[in-house]
Coordinates of C-alpha atoms and ligand atoms in Angstrom, one line a residue:
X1 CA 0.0 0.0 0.0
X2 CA 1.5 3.4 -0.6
X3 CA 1.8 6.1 1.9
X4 CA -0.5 9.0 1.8
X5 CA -0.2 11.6 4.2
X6 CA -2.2 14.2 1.6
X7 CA -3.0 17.3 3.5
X8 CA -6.9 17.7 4.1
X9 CA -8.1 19.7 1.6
X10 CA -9.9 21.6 4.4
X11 CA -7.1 22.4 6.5
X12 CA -5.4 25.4 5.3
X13 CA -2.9 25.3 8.4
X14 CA 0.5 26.0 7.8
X15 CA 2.9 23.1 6.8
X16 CA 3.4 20.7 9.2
X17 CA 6.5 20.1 11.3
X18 CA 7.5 16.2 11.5
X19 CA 8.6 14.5 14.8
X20 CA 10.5 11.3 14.1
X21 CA 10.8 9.1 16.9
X22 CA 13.5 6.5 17.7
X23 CA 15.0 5.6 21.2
X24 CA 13.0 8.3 22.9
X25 CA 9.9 7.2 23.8
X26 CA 9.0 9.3 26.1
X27 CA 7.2 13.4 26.0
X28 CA 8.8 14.7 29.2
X29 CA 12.3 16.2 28.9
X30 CA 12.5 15.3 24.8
X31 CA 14.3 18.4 23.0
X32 CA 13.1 17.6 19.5
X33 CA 9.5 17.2 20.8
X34 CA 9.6 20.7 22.1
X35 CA 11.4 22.5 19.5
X36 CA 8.9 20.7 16.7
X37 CA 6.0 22.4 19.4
X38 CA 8.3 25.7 19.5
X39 CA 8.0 25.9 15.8
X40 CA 4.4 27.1 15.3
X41 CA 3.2 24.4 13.2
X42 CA 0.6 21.1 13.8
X43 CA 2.9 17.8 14.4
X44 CA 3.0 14.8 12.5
X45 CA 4.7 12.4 14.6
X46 CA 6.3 8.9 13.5
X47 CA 8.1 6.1 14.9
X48 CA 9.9 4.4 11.5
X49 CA 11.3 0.8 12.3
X50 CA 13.8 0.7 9.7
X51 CA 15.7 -2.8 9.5
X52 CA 18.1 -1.8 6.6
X53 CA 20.1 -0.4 9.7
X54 CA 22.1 -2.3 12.1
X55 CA 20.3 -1.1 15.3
X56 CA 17.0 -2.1 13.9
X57 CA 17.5 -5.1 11.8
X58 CA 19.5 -6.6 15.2
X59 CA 16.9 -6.2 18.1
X60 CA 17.3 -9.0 20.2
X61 CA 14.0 -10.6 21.0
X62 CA 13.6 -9.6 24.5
X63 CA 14.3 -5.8 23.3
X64 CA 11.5 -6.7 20.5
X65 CA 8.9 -7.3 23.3
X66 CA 10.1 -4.1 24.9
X67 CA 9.6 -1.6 22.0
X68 CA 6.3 -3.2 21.0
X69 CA 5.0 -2.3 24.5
X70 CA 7.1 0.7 24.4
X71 CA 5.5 1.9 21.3
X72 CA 2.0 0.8 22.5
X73 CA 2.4 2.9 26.1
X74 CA 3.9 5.5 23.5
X75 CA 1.0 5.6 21.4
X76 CA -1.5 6.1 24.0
X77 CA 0.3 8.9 26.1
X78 CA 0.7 10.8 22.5
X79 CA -3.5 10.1 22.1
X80 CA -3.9 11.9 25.1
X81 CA -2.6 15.3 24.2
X82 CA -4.3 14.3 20.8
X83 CA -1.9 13.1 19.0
X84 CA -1.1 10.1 16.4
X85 CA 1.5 8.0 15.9
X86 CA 2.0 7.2 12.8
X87 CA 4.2 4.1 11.8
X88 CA 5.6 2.4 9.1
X89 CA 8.6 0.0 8.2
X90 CA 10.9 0.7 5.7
X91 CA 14.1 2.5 5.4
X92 CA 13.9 5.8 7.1
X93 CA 15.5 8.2 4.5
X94 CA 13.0 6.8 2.0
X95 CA 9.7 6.8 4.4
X96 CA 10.9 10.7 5.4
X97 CA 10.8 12.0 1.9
X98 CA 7.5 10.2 1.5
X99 CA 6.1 11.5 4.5
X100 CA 7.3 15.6 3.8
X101 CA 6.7 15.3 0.1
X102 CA 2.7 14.0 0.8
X103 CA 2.2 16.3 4.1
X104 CA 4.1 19.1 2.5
X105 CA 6.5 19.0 5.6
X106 CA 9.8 20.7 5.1
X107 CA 11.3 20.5 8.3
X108 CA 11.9 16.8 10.7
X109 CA 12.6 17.1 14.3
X110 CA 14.3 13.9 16.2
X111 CA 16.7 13.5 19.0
X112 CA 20.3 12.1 17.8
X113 CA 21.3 8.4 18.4
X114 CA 24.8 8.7 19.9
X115 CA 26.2 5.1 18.6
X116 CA 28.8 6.1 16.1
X117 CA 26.9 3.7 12.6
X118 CA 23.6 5.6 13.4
X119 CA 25.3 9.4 13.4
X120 CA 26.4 8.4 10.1
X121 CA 23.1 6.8 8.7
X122 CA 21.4 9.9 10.4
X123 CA 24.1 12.3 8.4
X124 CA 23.6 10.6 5.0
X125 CA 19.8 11.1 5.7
X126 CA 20.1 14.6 5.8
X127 CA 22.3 15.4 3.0
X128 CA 19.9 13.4 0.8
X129 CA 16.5 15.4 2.4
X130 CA 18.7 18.6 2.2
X131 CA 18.8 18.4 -1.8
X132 CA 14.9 18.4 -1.8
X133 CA 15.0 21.2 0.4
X134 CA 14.0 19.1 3.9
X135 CA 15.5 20.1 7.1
X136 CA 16.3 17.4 9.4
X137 CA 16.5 19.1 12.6
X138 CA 18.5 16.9 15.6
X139 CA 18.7 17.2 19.2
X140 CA 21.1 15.5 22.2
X141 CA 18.3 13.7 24.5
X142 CA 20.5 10.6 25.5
X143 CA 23.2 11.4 27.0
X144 CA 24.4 14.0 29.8
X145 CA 27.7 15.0 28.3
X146 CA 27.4 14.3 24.7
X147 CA 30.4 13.3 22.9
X148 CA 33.4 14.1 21.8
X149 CA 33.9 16.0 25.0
X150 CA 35.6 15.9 27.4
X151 CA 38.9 15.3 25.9
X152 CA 41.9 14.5 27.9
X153 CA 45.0 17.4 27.6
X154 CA 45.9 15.6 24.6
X155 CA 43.1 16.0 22.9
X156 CA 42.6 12.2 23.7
X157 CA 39.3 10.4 24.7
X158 CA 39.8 9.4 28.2
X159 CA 40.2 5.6 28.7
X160 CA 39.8 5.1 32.6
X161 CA 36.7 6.1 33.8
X162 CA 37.3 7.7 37.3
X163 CA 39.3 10.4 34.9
X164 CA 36.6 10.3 32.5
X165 CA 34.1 11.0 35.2
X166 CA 36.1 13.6 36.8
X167 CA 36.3 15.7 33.0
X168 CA 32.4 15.3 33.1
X169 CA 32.0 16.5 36.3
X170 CA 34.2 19.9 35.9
X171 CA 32.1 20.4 32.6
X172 CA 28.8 22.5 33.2
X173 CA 26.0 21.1 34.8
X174 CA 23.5 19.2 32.8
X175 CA 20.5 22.2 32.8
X176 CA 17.3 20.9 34.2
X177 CA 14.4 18.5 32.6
X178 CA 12.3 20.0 30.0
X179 CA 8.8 19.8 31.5
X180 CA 5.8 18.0 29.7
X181 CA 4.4 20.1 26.6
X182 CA 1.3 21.4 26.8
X183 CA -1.3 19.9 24.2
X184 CA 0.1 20.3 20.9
X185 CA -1.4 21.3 17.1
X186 CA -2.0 17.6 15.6
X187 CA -1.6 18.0 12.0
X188 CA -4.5 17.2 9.8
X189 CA -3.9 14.3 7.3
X190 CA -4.8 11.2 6.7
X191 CA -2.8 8.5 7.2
X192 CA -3.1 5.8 4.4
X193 CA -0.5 3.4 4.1
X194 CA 0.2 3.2 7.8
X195 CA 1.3 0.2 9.7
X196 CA -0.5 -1.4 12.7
X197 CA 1.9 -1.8 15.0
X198 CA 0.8 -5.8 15.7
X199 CA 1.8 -6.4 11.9
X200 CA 5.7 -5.6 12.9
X201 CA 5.4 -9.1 15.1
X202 CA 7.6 -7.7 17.5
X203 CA 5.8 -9.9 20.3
X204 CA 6.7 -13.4 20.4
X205 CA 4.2 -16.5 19.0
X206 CA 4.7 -20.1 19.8
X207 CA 6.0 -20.6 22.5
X208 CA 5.2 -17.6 23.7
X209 CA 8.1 -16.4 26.1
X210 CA 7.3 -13.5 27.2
X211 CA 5.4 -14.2 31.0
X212 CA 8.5 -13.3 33.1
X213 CA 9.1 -10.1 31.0
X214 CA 5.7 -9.4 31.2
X215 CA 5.3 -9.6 34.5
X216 CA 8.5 -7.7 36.0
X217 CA 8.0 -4.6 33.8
X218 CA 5.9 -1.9 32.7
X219 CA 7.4 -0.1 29.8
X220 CA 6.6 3.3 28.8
X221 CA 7.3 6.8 30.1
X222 CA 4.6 6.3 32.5
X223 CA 6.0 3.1 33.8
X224 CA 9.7 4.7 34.0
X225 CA 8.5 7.3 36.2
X226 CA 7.0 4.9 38.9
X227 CA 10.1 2.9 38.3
X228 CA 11.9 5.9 39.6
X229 CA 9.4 7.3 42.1
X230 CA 9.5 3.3 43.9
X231 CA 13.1 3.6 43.8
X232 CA 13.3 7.0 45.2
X233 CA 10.9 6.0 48.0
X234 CA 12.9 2.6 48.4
X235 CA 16.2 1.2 47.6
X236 CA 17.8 4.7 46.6
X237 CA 18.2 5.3 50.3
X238 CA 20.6 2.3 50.9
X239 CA 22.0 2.2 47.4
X240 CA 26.0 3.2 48.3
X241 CA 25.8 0.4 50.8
X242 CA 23.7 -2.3 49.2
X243 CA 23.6 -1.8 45.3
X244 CA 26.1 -5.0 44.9
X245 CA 23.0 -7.5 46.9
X246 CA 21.1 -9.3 44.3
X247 CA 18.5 -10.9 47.0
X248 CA 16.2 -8.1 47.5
X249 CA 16.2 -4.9 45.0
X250 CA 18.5 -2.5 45.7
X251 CA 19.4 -1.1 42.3
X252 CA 16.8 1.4 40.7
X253 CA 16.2 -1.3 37.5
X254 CA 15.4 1.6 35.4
X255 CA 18.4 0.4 32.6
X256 CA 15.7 -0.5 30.0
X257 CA 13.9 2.6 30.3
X258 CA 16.8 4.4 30.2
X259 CA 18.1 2.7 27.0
X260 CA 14.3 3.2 25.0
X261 CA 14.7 6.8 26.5
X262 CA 11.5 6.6 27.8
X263 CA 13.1 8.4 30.7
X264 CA 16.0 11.0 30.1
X265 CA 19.4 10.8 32.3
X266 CA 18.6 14.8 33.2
X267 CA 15.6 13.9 34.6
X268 CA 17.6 11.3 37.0
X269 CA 20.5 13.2 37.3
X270 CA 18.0 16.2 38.6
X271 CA 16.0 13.8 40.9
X272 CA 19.0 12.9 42.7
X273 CA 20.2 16.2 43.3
X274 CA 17.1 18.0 44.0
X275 CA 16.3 14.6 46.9
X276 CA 20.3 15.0 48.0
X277 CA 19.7 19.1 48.4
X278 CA 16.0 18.6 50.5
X279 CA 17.7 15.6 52.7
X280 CA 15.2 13.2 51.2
X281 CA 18.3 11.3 50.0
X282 CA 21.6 11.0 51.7
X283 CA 24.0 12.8 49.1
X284 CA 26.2 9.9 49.1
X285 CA 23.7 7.7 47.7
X286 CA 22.6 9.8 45.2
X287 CA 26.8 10.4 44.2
X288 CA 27.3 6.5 43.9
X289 CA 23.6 6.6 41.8
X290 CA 24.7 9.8 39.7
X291 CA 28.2 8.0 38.9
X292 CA 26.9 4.8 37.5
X293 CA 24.8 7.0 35.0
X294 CA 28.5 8.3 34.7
X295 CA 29.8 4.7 33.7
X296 CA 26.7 4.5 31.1
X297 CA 28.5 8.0 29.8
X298 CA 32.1 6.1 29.6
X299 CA 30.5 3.4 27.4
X300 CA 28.9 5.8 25.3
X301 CA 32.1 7.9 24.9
X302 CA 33.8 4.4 23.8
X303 CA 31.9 3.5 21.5
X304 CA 31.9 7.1 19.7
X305 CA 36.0 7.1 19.7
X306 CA 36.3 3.4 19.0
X307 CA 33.3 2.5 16.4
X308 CA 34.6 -1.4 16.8
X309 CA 33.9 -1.5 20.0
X310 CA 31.0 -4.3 19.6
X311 CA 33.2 -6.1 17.5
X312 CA 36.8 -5.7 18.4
X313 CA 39.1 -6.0 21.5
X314 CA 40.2 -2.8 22.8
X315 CA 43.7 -4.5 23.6
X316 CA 44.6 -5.9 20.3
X317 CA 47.0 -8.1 22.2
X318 CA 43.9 -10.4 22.8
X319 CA 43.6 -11.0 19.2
X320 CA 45.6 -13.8 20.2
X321 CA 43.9 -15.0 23.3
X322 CA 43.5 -19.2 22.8
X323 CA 39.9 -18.8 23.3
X324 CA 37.9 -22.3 23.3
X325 CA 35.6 -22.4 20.1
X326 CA 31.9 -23.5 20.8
X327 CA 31.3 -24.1 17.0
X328 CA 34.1 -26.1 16.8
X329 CA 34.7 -28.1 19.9
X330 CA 32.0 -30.2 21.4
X331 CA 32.7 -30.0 25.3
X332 CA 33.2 -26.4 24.7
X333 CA 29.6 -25.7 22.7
X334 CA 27.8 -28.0 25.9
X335 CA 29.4 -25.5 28.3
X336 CA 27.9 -22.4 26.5
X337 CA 24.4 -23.9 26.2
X338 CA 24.8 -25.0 29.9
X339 CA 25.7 -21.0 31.1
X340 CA 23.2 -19.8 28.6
X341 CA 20.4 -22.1 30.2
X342 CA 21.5 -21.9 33.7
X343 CA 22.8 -25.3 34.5
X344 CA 26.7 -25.0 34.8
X345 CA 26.5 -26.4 38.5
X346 CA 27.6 -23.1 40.0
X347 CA 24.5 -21.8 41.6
X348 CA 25.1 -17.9 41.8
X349 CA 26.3 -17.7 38.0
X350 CA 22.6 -20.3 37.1
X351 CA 20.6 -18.1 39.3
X352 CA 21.4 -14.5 37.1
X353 CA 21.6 -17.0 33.8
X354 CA 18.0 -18.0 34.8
X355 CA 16.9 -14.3 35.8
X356 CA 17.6 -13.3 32.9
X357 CA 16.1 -15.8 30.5
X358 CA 12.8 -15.2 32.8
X359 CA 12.7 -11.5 33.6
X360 CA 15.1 -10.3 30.4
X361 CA 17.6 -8.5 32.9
X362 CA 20.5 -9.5 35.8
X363 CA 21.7 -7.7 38.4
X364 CA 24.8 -6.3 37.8
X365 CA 26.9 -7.6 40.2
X366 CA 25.8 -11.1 38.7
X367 CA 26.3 -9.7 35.4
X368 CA 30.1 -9.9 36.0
X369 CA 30.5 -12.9 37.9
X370 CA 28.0 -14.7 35.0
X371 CA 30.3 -13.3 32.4
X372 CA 33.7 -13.6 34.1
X373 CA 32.6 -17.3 34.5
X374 CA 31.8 -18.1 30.6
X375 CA 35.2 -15.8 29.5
X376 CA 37.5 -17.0 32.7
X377 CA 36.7 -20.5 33.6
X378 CA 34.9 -21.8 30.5
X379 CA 37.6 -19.4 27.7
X380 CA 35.1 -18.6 26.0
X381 CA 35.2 -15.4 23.6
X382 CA 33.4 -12.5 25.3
X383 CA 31.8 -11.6 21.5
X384 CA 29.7 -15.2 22.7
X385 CA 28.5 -13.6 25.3
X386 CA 27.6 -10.2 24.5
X387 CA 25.4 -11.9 21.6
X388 CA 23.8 -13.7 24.0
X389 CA 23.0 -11.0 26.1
X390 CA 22.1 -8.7 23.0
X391 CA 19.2 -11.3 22.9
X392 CA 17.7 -11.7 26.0
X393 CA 18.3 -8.4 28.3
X394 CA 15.5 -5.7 27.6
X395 CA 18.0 -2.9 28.0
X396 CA 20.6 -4.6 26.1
X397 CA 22.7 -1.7 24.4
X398 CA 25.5 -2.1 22.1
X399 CA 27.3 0.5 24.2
X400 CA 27.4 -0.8 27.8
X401 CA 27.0 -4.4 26.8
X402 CA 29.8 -4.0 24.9
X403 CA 32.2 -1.9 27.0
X404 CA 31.0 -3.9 29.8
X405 CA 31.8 -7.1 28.2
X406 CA 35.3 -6.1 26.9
X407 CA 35.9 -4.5 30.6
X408 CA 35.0 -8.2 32.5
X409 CA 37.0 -10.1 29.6
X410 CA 40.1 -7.8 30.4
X411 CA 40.6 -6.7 27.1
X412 CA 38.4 -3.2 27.3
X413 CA 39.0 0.7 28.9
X414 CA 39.6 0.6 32.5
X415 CA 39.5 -3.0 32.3
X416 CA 39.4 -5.5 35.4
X417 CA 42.8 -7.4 34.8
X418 CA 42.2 -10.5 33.4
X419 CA 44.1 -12.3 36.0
X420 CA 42.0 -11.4 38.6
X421 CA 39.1 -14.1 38.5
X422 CA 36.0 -14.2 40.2
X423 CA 35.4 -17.5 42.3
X424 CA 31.5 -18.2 41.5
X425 CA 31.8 -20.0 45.0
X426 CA 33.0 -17.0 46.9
X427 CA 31.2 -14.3 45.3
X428 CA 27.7 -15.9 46.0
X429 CA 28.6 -16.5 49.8
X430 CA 30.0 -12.9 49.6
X431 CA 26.9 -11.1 48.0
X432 CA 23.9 -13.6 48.6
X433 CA 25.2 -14.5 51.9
X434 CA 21.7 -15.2 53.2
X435 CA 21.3 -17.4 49.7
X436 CA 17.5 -15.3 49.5
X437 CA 18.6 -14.6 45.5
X438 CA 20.2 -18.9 44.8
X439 CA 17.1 -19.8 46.2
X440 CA 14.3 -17.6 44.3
X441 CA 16.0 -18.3 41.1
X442 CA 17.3 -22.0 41.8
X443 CA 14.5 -23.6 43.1
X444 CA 15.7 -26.8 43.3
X445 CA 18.6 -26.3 45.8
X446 CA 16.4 -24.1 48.1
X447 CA 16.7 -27.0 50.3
X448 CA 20.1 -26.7 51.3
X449 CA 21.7 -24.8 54.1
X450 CA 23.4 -21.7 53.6
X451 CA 26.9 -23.1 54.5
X452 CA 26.3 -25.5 51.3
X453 CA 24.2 -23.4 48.9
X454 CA 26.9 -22.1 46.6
X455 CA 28.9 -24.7 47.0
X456 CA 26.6 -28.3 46.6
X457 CA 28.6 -30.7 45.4
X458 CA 31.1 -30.4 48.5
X459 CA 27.4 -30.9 50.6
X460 CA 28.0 -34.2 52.3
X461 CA 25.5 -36.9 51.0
X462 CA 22.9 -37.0 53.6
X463 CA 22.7 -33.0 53.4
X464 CA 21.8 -33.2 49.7
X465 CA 19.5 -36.3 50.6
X466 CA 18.0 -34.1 53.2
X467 CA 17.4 -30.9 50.6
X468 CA 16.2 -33.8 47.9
X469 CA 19.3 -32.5 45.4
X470 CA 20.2 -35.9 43.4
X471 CA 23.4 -34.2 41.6
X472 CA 23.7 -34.9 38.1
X473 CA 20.1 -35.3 38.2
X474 CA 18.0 -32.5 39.7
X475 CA 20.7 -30.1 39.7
X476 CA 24.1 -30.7 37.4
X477 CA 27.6 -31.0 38.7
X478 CA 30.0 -28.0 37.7
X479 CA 30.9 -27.8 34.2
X480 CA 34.4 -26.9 35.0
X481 CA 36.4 -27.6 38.2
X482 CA 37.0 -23.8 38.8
X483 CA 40.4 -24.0 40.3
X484 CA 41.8 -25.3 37.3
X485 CA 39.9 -23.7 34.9
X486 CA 41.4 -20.6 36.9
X487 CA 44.8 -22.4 36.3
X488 CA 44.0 -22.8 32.2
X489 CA 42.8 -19.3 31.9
X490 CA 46.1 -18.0 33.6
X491 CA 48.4 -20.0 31.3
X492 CA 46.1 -18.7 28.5
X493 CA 46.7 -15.2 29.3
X494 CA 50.6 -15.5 30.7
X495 CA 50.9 -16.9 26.4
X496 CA 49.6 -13.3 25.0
X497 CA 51.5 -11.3 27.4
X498 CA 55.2 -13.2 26.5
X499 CA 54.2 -12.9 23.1
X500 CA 53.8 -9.1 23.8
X501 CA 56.8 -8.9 25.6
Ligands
FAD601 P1 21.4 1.0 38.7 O1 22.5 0.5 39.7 O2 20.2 1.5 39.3 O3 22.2 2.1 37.9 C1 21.5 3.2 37.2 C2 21.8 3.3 35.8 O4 23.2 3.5 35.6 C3 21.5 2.0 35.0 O5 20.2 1.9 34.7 C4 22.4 2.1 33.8 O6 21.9 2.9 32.8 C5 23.6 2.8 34.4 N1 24.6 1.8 34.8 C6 24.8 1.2 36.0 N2 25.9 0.4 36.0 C7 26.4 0.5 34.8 C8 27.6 -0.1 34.2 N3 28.4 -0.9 34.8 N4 27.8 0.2 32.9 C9 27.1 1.1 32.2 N5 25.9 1.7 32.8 C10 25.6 1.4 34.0 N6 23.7 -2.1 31.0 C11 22.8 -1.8 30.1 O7 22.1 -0.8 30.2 N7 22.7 -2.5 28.9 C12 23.5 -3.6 28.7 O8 23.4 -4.2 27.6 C13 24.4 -4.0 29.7 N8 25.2 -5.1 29.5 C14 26.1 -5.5 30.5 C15 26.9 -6.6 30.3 C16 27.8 -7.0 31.3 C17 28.7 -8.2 31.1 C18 27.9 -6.2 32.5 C19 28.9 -6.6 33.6 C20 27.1 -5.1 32.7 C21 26.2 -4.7 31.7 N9 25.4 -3.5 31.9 C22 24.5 -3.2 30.9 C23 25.6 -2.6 33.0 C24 24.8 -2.8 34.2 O9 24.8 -4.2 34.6 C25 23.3 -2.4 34.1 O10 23.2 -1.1 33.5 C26 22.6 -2.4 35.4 O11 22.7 -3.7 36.0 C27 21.2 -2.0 35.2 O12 20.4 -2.1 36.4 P2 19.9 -0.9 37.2 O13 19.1 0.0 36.2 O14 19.1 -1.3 38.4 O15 21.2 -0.1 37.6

């Protein structure tokens, strides 16, 4: 069906001004939103899934879920201040000319994507609407210090963070949220040739996976905001002390609203100040808060000066690494499906593996002992990993999946040495001491006293008989022994840093 977005006849408003949507879902705080309002004319606004580009054609299928919700909360809170949302699939230069040429729209409002690929695709779109005399007007929404700066004295990007953050910091304040617009002019044209969004099949069929997503989130701006308004009134006021606990929540789980920009990193930055300034907040909480928003910044700047990151070590010197292949070696390709399902026999690394198949997220404190375990102790390539992440978190994002990735693996900015290896044992009795997380997620081995939860096949016999755990059976028996895997990983890494030497 071809588009039609014909003027009425009737109308004899002014031209309208196009809002193109991407990973900003949201009204509140959105630049582009507010300057296409600012300009005088009735919005046409449009949300353009465009699958000749990377970021599109990629979605994993737990981000899928996400933006079909995301687009359907989206779609609703735009109804309400009488607005449409127009979609279509298709690639986006294309569908702009369309739109502009049929609504005789000269001007397109959006908020830039900061990933490197999509700056480029954006920039190519604009020279090409510029020679038919189109506008396309961009906005910083994303981040709080948008790239390139800071710069180091060099002229360098920064590569360890607590420099990085420091740079931010001296740089001017991030200015406060833009509020919610008032009800803007909808433009008047019909919309033939539109998409319904259920035709994209974004949600999953048979099976259908998506219970556990569906019942730990509520995407949309609306949803980000209680997010933030039950973390504010909850965990943010233990968060310096307890953010590393997995058991109970103690983070603000607002990452996939953050990465659909369905809430903006000003708004949170602001929120945390403003609670610090009334004493609603202790200011050291909302410091540690406002600096992990500052290692989302780092990742971001990353991947800007190193477009590979997602594909490339950091450290060329791992180019070498003697990683074991899953596609190529059988005992090797059983230990990846075993982490990716949850059964390697290490209960605190299965517990996150199985959060986040059910609930599409992981706490991130599990996030690095999960993926130090499948680089470390199973060698496998961190590029493994991040793809399988990519597909099942609902905030995955090529920028901290990658960077965090590359950091765990050794081989990124600011990078945890890759000799230092997380003991799955330890760091569960360390961080789920009371075994409240094993437990939830592990049902199987709930049985078992704390003393042997983490650790179950060193459980004497009539313990396990006691918590009915038949190992090998109900629960498996590690995949590696980690000591030596620890030994294997060491001898792999002493090899790249001779060669180097
Ligand atoms: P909070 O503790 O409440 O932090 C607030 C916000 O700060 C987060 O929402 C997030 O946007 C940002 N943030 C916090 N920690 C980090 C971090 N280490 N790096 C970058 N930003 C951070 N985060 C993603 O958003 N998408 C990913 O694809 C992703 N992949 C990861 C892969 C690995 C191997 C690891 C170790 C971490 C990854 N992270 C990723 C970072 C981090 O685990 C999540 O951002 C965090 O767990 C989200 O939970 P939260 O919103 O409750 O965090």
């Amino acid at each position: 069906m071809t588009l039609n977005l014909g003027r009425d006849p009737q109308v004899t408003d002014s031209n309208p001004a196009i809002l193109w949507f991407r990973r900003d879902l949201r009204l509140g705080d959105n630049p582009a939103l507010q300057a296409a309002i600012d300009s005088g004319r009735p919005l046409l606004a449009c949300f353009l899934l465009d699958e000749t580009r990377d970021e599109w054609r990629s979605l994993g299928g737990a981000a899928r879920w996400w933006l079909h919700r995301s687009l359907d909360a989206l779609q609703a809170d735009l109804a309400r201040h009488g607005l449409t949302l127009f979609l279509k699939r298709g690639p986006a230069g294309d569908l702009l000319r369309e739109i502009a040429g049929s609504s005789g729209a000269d001007r397109i409002y959006c908020n830039r994507l900061p990933e490197p690929a999509e700056a480029a695709a954006d920039r190519e779109i604009a020279r090409s609407l510029a020679a038919d005399g189109i506008t396309l007007e961009q906005h910083d929404a994303a981040l709080l210090f948008p790239p390139p700066q800071p710069l180091n004295g060099s002229g360098a990007p920064y590569k360890v963070f607590s420099a990085f953050w420091r740079a931010c910091l001296a740089l001017p304040e991030p200015s406060g949220p833009l509020p919610l617009p008032g009800r803007p002019r909808a433009a008047a044209c019909s919309r033939t040739g539109a998409d319904r969004l259920a035709d994209w099949k974004l949600l999953p069929t048979a099976p259908d996976w998506s219970g556990g997503l569906q019942a730990a989130w509520s995407p949309g701006e609306q949803g980000a905001h209680r997010c933030l308004e039950a973390f504010m009134e909850g965990a943010a006021r233990t968060y310096a002390a307890d953010r590393d606990l997995p058991g109970k929540t103690t983070t603000s789980r607002l990452s996939p609203h953050l990465h659909w920009g369905e809430i903006s990193p000003r708004a949170l930055w602001h929120a945390m100040r403003t609670a610090a300034a009334s004493g609603a907040l202790g200011s050291r909480h909302a410091e540690k808060f406002i600096a992990e928003l500052g290692w989302r910044e780092f990742s971001h700047h990353l991947l800007y000066h190193y477009p590979t990151l997602p594909t490339h070590n950091m450290n060329p010197r791992f180019d070498a690494f003697a990683w074991a292949d899953p596609d190529r070696d059988r005992p090797t390709g059983a230990a990846l499906r075993a982490w990716q399902r949850g059964r390697t026999g290490y209960p605190i690394v299965d517990a996150g593996m199985r959060e986040l198949w059910h609930s599409g997220w992981m706490h991130n404190r599990i996030r690095m002992v999960a993926a130090s375990f499948l680089v470390k102790d199973l060698r496998i390539d961190w590029r493994h990993g991040a793809a399988w992440f990519w597909d099942t978190l609902v905030d995955a994002d090529r920028a901290n999946n990658s960077a965090s990735w590359q950091w765990v693996a050794g081989c990124g900015a600011d990078a945890a040495p890759f000799f230092r290896i997380f003991n799955p044992v330890l760091q569960g009795r360390k961080f789920d001491a009371d075994g409240d997380y094993v437990r939830h997620w592990v049902p199987e081995l709930a049985g078992l006293p704390d003393r042997h939860l983490h650790a179950p096949w060193q459980a004497p016999a009539e313990i396990l008989a006691g918590a009915d755990v038949r190992l090998g059976d109900s629960y498996p028996r590690p995949v590696v022994e980690h000591a030596e895997a620890r030994r294997h990983a060491l001898a792999a890494f002493a090899a790249i840093k001779e060669a180097a030497e």
